[in-house]
Coordinates of C-alpha atoms in Angstrom, one line a residue:
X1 CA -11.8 70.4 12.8
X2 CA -14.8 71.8 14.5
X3 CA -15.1 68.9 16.8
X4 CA -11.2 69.6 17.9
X5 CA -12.3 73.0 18.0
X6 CA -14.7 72.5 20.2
X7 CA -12.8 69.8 22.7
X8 CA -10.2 72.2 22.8
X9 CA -12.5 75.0 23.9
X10 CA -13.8 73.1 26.6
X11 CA -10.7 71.5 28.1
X12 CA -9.2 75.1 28.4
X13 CA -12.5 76.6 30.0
X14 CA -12.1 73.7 32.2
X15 CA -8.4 74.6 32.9
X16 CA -9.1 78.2 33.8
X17 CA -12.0 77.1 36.4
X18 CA -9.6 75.1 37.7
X19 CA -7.5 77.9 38.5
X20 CA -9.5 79.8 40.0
X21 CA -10.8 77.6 42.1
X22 CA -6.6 77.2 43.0
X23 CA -6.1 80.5 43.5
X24 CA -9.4 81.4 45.5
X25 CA -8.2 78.2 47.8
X26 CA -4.6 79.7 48.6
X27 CA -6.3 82.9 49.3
X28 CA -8.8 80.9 52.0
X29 CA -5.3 79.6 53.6
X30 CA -3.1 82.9 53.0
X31 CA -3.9 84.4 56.2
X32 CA -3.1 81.2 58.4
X33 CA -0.2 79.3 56.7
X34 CA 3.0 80.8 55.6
X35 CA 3.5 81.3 51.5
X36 CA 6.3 78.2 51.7
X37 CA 3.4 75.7 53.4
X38 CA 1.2 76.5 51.2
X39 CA 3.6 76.1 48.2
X40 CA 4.5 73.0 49.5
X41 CA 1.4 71.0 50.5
X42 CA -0.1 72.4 47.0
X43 CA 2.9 70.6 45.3
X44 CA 2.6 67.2 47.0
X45 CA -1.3 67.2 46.0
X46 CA -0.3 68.2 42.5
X47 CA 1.0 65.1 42.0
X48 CA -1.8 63.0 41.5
X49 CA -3.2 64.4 38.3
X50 CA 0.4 64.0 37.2
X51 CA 1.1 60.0 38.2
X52 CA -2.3 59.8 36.5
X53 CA -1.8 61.2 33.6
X54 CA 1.6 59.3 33.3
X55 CA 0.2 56.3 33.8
X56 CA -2.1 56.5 31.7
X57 CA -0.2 57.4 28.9
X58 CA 2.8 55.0 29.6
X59 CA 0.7 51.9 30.0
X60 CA 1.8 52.1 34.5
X61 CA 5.5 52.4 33.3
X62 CA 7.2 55.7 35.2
X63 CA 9.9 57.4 33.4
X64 CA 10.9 60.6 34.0
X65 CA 14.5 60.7 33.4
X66 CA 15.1 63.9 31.3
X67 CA 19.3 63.9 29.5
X68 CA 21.4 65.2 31.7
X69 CA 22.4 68.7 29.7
X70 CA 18.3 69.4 30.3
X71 CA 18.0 69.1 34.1
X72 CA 19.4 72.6 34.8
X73 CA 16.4 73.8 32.3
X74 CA 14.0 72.2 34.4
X75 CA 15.2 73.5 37.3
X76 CA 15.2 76.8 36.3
X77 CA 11.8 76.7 35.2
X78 CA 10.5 75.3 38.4
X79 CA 12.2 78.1 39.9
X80 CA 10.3 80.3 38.2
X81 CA 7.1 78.7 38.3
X82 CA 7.7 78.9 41.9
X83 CA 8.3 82.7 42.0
X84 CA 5.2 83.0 39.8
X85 CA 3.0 81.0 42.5
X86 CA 4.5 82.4 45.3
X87 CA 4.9 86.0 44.9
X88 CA 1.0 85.8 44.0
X89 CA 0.2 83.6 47.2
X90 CA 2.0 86.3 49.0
X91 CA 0.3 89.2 47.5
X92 CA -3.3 87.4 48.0
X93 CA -2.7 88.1 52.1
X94 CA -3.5 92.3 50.8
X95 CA -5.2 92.2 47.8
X96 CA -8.8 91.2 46.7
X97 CA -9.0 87.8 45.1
X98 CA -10.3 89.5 41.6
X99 CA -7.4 93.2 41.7
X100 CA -4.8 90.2 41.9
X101 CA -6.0 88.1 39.2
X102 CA -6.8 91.6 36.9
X103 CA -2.5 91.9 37.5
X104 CA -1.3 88.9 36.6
X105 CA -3.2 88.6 33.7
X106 CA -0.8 91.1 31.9
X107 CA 1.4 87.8 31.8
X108 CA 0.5 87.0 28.1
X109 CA 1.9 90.4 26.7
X110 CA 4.9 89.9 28.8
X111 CA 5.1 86.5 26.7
X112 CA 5.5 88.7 24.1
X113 CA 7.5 91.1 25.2
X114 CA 9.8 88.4 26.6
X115 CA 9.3 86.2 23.1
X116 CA 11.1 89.5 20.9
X117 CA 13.6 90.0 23.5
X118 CA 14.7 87.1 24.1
X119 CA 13.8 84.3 21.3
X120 CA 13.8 87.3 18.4
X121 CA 11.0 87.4 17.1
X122 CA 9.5 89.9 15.4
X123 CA 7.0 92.6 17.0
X124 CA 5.9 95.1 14.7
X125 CA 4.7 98.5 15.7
X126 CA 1.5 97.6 16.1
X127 CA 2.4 94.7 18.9
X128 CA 4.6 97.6 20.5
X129 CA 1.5 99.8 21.0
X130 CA -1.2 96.9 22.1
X131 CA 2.2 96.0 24.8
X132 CA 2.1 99.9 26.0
X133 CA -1.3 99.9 26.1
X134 CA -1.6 96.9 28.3
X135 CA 1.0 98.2 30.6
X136 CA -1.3 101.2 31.0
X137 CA -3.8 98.9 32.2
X138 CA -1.7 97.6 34.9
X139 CA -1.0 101.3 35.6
X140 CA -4.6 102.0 36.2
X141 CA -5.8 99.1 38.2
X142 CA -2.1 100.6 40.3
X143 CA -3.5 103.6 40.9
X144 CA -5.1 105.1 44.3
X145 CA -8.3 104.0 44.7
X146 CA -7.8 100.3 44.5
X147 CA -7.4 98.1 47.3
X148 CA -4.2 96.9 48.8
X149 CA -0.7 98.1 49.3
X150 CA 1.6 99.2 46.0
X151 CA 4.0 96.3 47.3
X152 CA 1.4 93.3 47.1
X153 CA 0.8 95.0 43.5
X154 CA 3.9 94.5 42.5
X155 CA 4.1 90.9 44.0
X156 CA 1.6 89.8 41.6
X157 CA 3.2 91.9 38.7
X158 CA 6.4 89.7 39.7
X159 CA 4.0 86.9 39.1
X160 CA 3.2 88.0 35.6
X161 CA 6.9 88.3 34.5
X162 CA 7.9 85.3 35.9
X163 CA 5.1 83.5 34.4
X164 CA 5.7 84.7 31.1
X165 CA 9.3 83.2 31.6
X166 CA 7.8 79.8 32.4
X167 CA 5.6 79.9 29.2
X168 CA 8.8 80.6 27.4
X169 CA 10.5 77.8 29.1
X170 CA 8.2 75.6 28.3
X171 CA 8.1 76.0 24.7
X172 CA 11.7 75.3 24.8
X173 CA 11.1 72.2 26.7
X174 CA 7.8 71.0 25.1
X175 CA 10.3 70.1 22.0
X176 CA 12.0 67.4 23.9
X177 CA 10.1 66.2 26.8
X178 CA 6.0 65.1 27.7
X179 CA 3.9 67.3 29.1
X180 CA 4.0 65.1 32.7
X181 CA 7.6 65.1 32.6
X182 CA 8.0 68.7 32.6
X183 CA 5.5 69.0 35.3
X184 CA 7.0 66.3 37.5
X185 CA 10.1 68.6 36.9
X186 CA 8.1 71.7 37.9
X187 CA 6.6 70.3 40.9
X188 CA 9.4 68.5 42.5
X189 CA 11.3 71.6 42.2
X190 CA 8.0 73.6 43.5
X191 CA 8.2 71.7 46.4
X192 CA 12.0 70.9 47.4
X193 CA 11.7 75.3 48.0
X194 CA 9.0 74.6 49.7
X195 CA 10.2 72.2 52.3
X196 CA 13.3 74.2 52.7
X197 CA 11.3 77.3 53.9
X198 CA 9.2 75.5 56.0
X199 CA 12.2 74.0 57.6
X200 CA 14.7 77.0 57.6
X201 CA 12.6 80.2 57.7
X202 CA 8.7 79.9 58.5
X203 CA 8.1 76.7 59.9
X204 CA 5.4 74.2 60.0
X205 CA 1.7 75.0 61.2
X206 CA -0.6 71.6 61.4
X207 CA -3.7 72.1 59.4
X208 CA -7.0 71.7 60.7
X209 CA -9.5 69.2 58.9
X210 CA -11.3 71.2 57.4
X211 CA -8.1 73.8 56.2
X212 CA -6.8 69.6 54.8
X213 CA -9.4 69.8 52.1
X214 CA -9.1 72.9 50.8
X215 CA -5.4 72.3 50.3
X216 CA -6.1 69.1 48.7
X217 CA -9.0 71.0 46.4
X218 CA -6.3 73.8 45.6
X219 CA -3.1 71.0 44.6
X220 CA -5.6 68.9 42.8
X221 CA -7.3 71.7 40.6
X222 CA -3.4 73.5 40.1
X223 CA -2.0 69.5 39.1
X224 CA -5.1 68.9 36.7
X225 CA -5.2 72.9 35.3
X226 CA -1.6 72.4 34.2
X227 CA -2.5 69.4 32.4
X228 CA -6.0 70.5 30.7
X229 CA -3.8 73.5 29.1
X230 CA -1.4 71.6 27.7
X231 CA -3.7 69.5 26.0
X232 CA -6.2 71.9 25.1
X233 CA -3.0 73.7 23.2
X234 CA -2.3 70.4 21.3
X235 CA -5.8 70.6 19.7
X236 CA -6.4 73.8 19.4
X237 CA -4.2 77.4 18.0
X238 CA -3.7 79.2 20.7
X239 CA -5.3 81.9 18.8
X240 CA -8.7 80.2 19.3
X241 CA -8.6 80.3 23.0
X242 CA -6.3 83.1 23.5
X243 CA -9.5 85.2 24.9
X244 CA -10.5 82.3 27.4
X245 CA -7.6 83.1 29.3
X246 CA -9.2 86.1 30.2
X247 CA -12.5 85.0 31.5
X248 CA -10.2 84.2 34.7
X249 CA -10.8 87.2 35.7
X250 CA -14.9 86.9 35.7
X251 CA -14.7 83.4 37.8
X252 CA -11.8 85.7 40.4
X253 CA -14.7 88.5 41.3
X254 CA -17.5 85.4 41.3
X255 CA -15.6 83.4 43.6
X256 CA -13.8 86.8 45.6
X257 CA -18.1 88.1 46.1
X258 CA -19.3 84.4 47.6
X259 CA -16.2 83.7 49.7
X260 CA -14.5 87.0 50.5
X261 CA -17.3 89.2 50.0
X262 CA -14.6 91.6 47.7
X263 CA -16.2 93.6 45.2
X264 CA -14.0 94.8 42.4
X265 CA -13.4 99.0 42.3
X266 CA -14.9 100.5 38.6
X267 CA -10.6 101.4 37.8
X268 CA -10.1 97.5 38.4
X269 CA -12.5 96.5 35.9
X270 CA -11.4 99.1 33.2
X271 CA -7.9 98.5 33.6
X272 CA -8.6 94.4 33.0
X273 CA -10.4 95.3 30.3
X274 CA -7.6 97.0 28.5
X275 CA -5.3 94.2 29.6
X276 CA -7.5 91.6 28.3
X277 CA -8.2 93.5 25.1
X278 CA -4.4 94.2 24.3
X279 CA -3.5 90.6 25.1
X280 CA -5.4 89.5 22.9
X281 CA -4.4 91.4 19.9
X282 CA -0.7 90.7 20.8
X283 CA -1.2 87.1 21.3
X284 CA -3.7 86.8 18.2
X285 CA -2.1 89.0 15.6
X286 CA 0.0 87.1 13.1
X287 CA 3.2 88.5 12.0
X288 CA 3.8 90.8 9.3
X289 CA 5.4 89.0 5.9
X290 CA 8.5 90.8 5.8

C-alpha cells in the first residue's frame, strides 16, 4: 500500500512538472504563432507518448476503434479539451505565466460543481461554502491590481470550466475505453481544429529552429502529462494527491521569474491560496451518509 502510495505520488508530481513545463513553452511561442498553430503542432508531438504507451501495452498491435454510439463522446470531449487549451494559450499572450495558472486552477471545484449538477451527486452545505469560497479567490486574483486585461482573465476562467467538463467526460469514458484510446481521441480531435484554423482563419507561420524544440518539448511533456495522471489515479485515491495538483502553481511563478521575469502580485498569491485550500476540501471531503 505505501509503496503504491508512494509510485503514485511521484508519477503525479511528475505529471504536474510536465505541465508546466507545457504551459510555460506555449507561453515562449504565444506571441509569434497564432493559438490554432500552436494547438496544432502541440497535438501532432503529443502523439508519441501516446503510440508509446499503446504499444507498449498492446504488445505493437494498434487499436483504437471505439463502438460507434461513443464516437460523438469523444468528440465532444476533445472539443472541450480544445477550448480548455486554447482559451488558456490565448490568455497567456496578457497574462503572467503564474496569474494564469492561479485561474485555472479553480478547475477542480468546478468538477464539483459540475459533478452535483450534472451527474447528481450530493454536495452538502459544507461543499457549497468551500465552492463560494473558491470562487472568491478567483474574485480576488480578478481584482485591479493584477496584471492583464479582465478579458484574458476570463479566457483562462473558460479554461477552468471547460476543463472540469473534460474531467467529467472522462470519467464517463474511462468505464469503457483505455486511457490511450481516449487520448488518441482527444488529440486527433485537438488537432483536426487546429489544422482547420490554420488553414481557414490564421494561417501558417514556419517556425524557426530553435521555436521547433520548444514545440516539440511542449507536445511531448502535454502527451506524457496526460498519461502520468491517469496512471498515477489508478494507484493512488485521488484524495492522496488531490493537493499536488496545486503545487502547479509554485513550478508557474519558478518557471514565469527564470523565463519571463513575472513576479506574482501579493492578491495573486492570496487568492491561490484560497483556491488551492477550498479545492482541496471539496475534492477531499467524503460525502455525508445520508
Amino acid at each position: 500500500m505505501l509503496r503504491a502510495l508512494n509510485k503514485g505520488t511521484l508519477f503525479y508530481m511528475l505529471a504536474v512538472m510536465m505541465l508546466a513545463i507545457m504551459d510555460a513553452s506555449a507561453k515562449w511561442l504565444s506571441d509569434d504563432y497564432s493559438v490554432f498553430q500552436i494547438v496544432l503542432i502541440r497535438s501532432f508531438f503529443s502523439f508519441l507518448p501516446i503510440f508509446g504507451l499503446a504499444i507498449w501495452n498492446q504488445k505493437r498491435q494498434l487499436n483504437f476503434l471505439v463502438p460507434r454510439d461513443r464516437i460523438l463522446s469523444h468528440i465532444v470531449r476533445g472539443c472541450l479539451f480544445t477550448i480548455t487549451f486554447g482559451s488558456f494559450v490565448w490568455s497567456l499572450k496578457w497574462l503572467p505565466l503564474a496569474e494564469a495558472t492561479g485561474i485555472s486552477l479553480v478547475g477542480p471545484i468546478f468538477m464539483v460543481l459540475f459533478g452535483g449538477i450534472l451527474l447528481k451527486e450530493t454536495i452538502g452545505f459544507q461543499k457549497w461554502l468551500a465552492i463560494a469560497i473558491g470562487l472568491g479567490g478567483v474574485l480576488l486574483i480578478f481584482q485591479p491590481g493584477s496584471s492583464g486585461p479582465l478579458f484574458a482573465k476570463l479566457l483562462a476562467l473558460l479554461s477552468a470550466l471547460s476543463f472540469a467538463l473534460v474531467a467529467i467526460s472522462t470519467r464517463k469514458l474511462s468505464s469503457f475505453d483505455s486511457s490511450e484510446t481516449i487520448a488518441f481521441w482527444t488529440n486527433t480531435t485537438l488537432m483536426s481544429i487546429g489544422a482547420i484554423g490554420v488553414l481557414f482563419y490564421s494561417g501558417w507561420v514556419t517556425p524557426s529552429a530553435d521555436d521547433l524544440l520548444v514545440f516539440f518539448i511542449m507536445g511531448l511533456a502535454g502527451g506524457i502529462a496526460n498519461l502520468l495522471f491517469v496512471v498515477a489515479l489508478r494507484i493512488s485515491e485521488v484524495s492522496l494527491v488531490a493537493a499536488l495538483e496545486y503545487s502547479l502553481f509554485i513550478w508557474a511563478v519558478l518557471l514565469g521569474v527564470v523565463f519571463f521575469a513575472e513576479i506574482p502580485s501579493i492578491n495573486v498569491w492570496i487568492g491561490v491560496g484560497i483556491i488551492a485550500v477550498s479545492g482541496i476540501y471539496t475534492t477531499t471531503r467524503k460525502p455525508v451518509a445520508q
